[in-house]
mmCIF file of C-alpha atoms in Angstrom:
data_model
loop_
_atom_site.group_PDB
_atom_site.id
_atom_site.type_symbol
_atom_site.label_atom_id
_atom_site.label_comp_id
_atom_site.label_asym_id
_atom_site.label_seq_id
_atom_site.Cartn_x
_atom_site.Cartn_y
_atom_site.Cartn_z
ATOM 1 C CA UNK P 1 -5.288 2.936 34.339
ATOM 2 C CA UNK P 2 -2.451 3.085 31.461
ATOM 3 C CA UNK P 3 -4.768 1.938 28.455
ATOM 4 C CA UNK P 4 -7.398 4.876 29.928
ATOM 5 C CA UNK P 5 -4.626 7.587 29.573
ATOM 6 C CA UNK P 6 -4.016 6.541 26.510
ATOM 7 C CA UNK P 7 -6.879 6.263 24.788
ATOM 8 C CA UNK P 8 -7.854 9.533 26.751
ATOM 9 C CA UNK P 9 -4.957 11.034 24.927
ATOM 10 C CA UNK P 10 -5.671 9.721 21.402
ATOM 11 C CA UNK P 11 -9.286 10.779 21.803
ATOM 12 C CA UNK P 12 -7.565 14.280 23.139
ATOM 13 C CA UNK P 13 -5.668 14.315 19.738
ATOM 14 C CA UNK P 14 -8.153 13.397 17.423
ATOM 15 C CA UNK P 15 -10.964 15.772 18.433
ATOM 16 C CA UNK P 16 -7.985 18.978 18.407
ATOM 17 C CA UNK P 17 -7.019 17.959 15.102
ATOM 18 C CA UNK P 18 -10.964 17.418 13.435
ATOM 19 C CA UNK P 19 -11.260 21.029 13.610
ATOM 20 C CA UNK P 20 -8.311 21.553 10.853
ATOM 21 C CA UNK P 21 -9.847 19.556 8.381
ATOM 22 C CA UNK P 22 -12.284 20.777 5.482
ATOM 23 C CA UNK P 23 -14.573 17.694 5.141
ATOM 24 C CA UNK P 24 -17.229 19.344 3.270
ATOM 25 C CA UNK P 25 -14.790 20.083 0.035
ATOM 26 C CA UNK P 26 -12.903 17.116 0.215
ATOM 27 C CA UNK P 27 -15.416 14.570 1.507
ATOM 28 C CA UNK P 28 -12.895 13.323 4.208
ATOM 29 C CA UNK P 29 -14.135 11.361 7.618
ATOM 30 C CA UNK P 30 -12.122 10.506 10.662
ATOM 31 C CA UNK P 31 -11.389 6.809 11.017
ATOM 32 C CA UNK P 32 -10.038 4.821 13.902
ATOM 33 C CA UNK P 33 -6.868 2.983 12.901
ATOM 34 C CA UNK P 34 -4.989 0.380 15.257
ATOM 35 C CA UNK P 35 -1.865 1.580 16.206
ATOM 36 C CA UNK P 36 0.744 -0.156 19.169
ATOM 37 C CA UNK P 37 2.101 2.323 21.877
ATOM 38 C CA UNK P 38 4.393 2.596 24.487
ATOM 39 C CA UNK P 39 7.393 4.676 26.713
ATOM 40 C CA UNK P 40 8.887 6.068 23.833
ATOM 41 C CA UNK P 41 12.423 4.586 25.359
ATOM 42 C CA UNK P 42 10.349 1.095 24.776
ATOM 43 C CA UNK P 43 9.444 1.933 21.398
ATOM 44 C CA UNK P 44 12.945 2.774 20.444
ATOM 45 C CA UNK P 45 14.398 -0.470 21.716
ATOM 46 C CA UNK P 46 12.338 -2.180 19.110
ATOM 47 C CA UNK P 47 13.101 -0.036 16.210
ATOM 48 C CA UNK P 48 16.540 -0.592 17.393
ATOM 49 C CA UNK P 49 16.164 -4.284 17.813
ATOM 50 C CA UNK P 50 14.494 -4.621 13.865
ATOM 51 C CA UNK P 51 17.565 -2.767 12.622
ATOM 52 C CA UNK P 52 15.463 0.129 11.341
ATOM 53 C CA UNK P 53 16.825 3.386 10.759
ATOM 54 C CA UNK P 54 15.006 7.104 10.457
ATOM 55 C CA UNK P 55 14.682 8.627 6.907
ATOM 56 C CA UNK P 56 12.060 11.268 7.413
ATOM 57 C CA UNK P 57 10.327 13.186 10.130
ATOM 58 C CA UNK P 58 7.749 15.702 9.427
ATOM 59 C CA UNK P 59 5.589 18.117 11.961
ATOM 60 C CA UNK P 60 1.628 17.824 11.647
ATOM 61 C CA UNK P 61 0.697 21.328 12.468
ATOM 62 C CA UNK P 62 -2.720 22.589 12.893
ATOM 63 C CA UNK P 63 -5.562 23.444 10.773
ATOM 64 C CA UNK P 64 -3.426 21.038 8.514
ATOM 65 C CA UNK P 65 -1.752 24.427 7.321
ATOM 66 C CA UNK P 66 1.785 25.348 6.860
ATOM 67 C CA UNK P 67 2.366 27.929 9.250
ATOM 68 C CA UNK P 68 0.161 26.109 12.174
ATOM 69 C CA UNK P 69 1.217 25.374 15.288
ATOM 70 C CA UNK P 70 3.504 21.724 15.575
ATOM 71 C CA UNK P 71 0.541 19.479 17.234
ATOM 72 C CA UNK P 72 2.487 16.183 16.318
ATOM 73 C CA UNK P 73 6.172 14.712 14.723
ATOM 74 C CA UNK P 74 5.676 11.772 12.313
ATOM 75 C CA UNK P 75 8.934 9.593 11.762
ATOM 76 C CA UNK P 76 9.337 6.843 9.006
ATOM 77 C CA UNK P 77 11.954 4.385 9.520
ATOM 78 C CA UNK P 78 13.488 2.159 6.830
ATOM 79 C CA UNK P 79 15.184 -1.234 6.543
ATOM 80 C CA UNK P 80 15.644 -3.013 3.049
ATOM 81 C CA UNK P 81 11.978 -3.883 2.350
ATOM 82 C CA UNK P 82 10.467 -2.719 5.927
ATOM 83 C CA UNK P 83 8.594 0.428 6.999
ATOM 84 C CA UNK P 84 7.465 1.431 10.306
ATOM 85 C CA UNK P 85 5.603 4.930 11.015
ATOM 86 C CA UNK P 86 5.998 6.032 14.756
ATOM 87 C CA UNK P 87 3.926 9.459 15.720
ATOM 88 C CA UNK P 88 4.418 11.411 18.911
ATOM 89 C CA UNK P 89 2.631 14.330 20.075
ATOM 90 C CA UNK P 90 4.519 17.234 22.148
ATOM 91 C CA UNK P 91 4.705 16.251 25.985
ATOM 92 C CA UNK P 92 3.888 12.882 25.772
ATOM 93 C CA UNK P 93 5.678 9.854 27.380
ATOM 94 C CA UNK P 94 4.885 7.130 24.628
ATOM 95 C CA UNK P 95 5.413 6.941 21.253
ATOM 96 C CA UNK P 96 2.807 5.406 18.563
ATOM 97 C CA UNK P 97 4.022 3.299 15.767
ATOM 98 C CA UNK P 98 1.101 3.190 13.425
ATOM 99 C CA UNK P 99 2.504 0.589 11.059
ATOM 100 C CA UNK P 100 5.236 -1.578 10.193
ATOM 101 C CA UNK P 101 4.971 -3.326 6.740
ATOM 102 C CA UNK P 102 7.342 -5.347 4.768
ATOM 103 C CA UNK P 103 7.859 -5.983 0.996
ATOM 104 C CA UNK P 104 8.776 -2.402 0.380
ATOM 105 C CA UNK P 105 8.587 -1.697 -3.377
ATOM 106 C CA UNK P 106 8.847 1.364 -5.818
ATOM 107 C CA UNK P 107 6.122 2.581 -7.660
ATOM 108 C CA UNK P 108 7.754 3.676 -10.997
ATOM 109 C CA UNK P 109 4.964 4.065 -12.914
ATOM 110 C CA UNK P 110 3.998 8.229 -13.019
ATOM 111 C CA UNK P 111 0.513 9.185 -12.657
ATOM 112 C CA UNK P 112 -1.256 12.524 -15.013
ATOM 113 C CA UNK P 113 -3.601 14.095 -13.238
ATOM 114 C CA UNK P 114 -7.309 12.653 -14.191
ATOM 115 C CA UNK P 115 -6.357 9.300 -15.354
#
């Protein structure tokens, strides 16, 4: 019953936030990714347990516009050469992380626009 209200309420995210996108100018496509969830509480214990710490959090908002309404908060935490990504969407009880990746590096090298 758990994994069906879940996936009910990815499948509930994904099709509100299609809409926003302009596929036909930018040639974009909707892709399933694997992502772990669980009670948020859960979720935090880990983070906690891996030592990670937040640096960001940004609101997706609809229509993938500025001034759209807040459909979900995307949090990046950090630890020496870690990442993890966790996304939550407004009245849920579980969290998302969506990855967590080691061997952090900088990219130093500055791209022009059209090479």
């Amino acid at each position: 019953m758990k994994k069906i209200i879940i996936v009910l309420s990815l499948l509930c995210g994904i099709a509100y936030a299609e809409h926003g996108v302009d596929e036909k100018h930018y040639e974009l496509y909707w892709q399933q990714i694997p992502a772990v969830c669980g009670k948020s509480s859960i979720v935090q214990e880990y983070i906690e347990d891996k030592g990670l710490e937040p640096v960001y959090m940004s609101l997706g908002r609809a229509g993938s516009k500025p001034d759209g309404e807040p459909v979900y908060m995307v949090t990046t935490y950090e630890k020496d050469d870690q990442v993890l990504v966790t996304v939550d969407l407004p009245g849920a009880v579980e969290t998302c992380i969506l990855f967590h990746t080691y061997n952090k590096s900088e990219v130093k090298i500055k791209f022009k626009k059209g090479v």
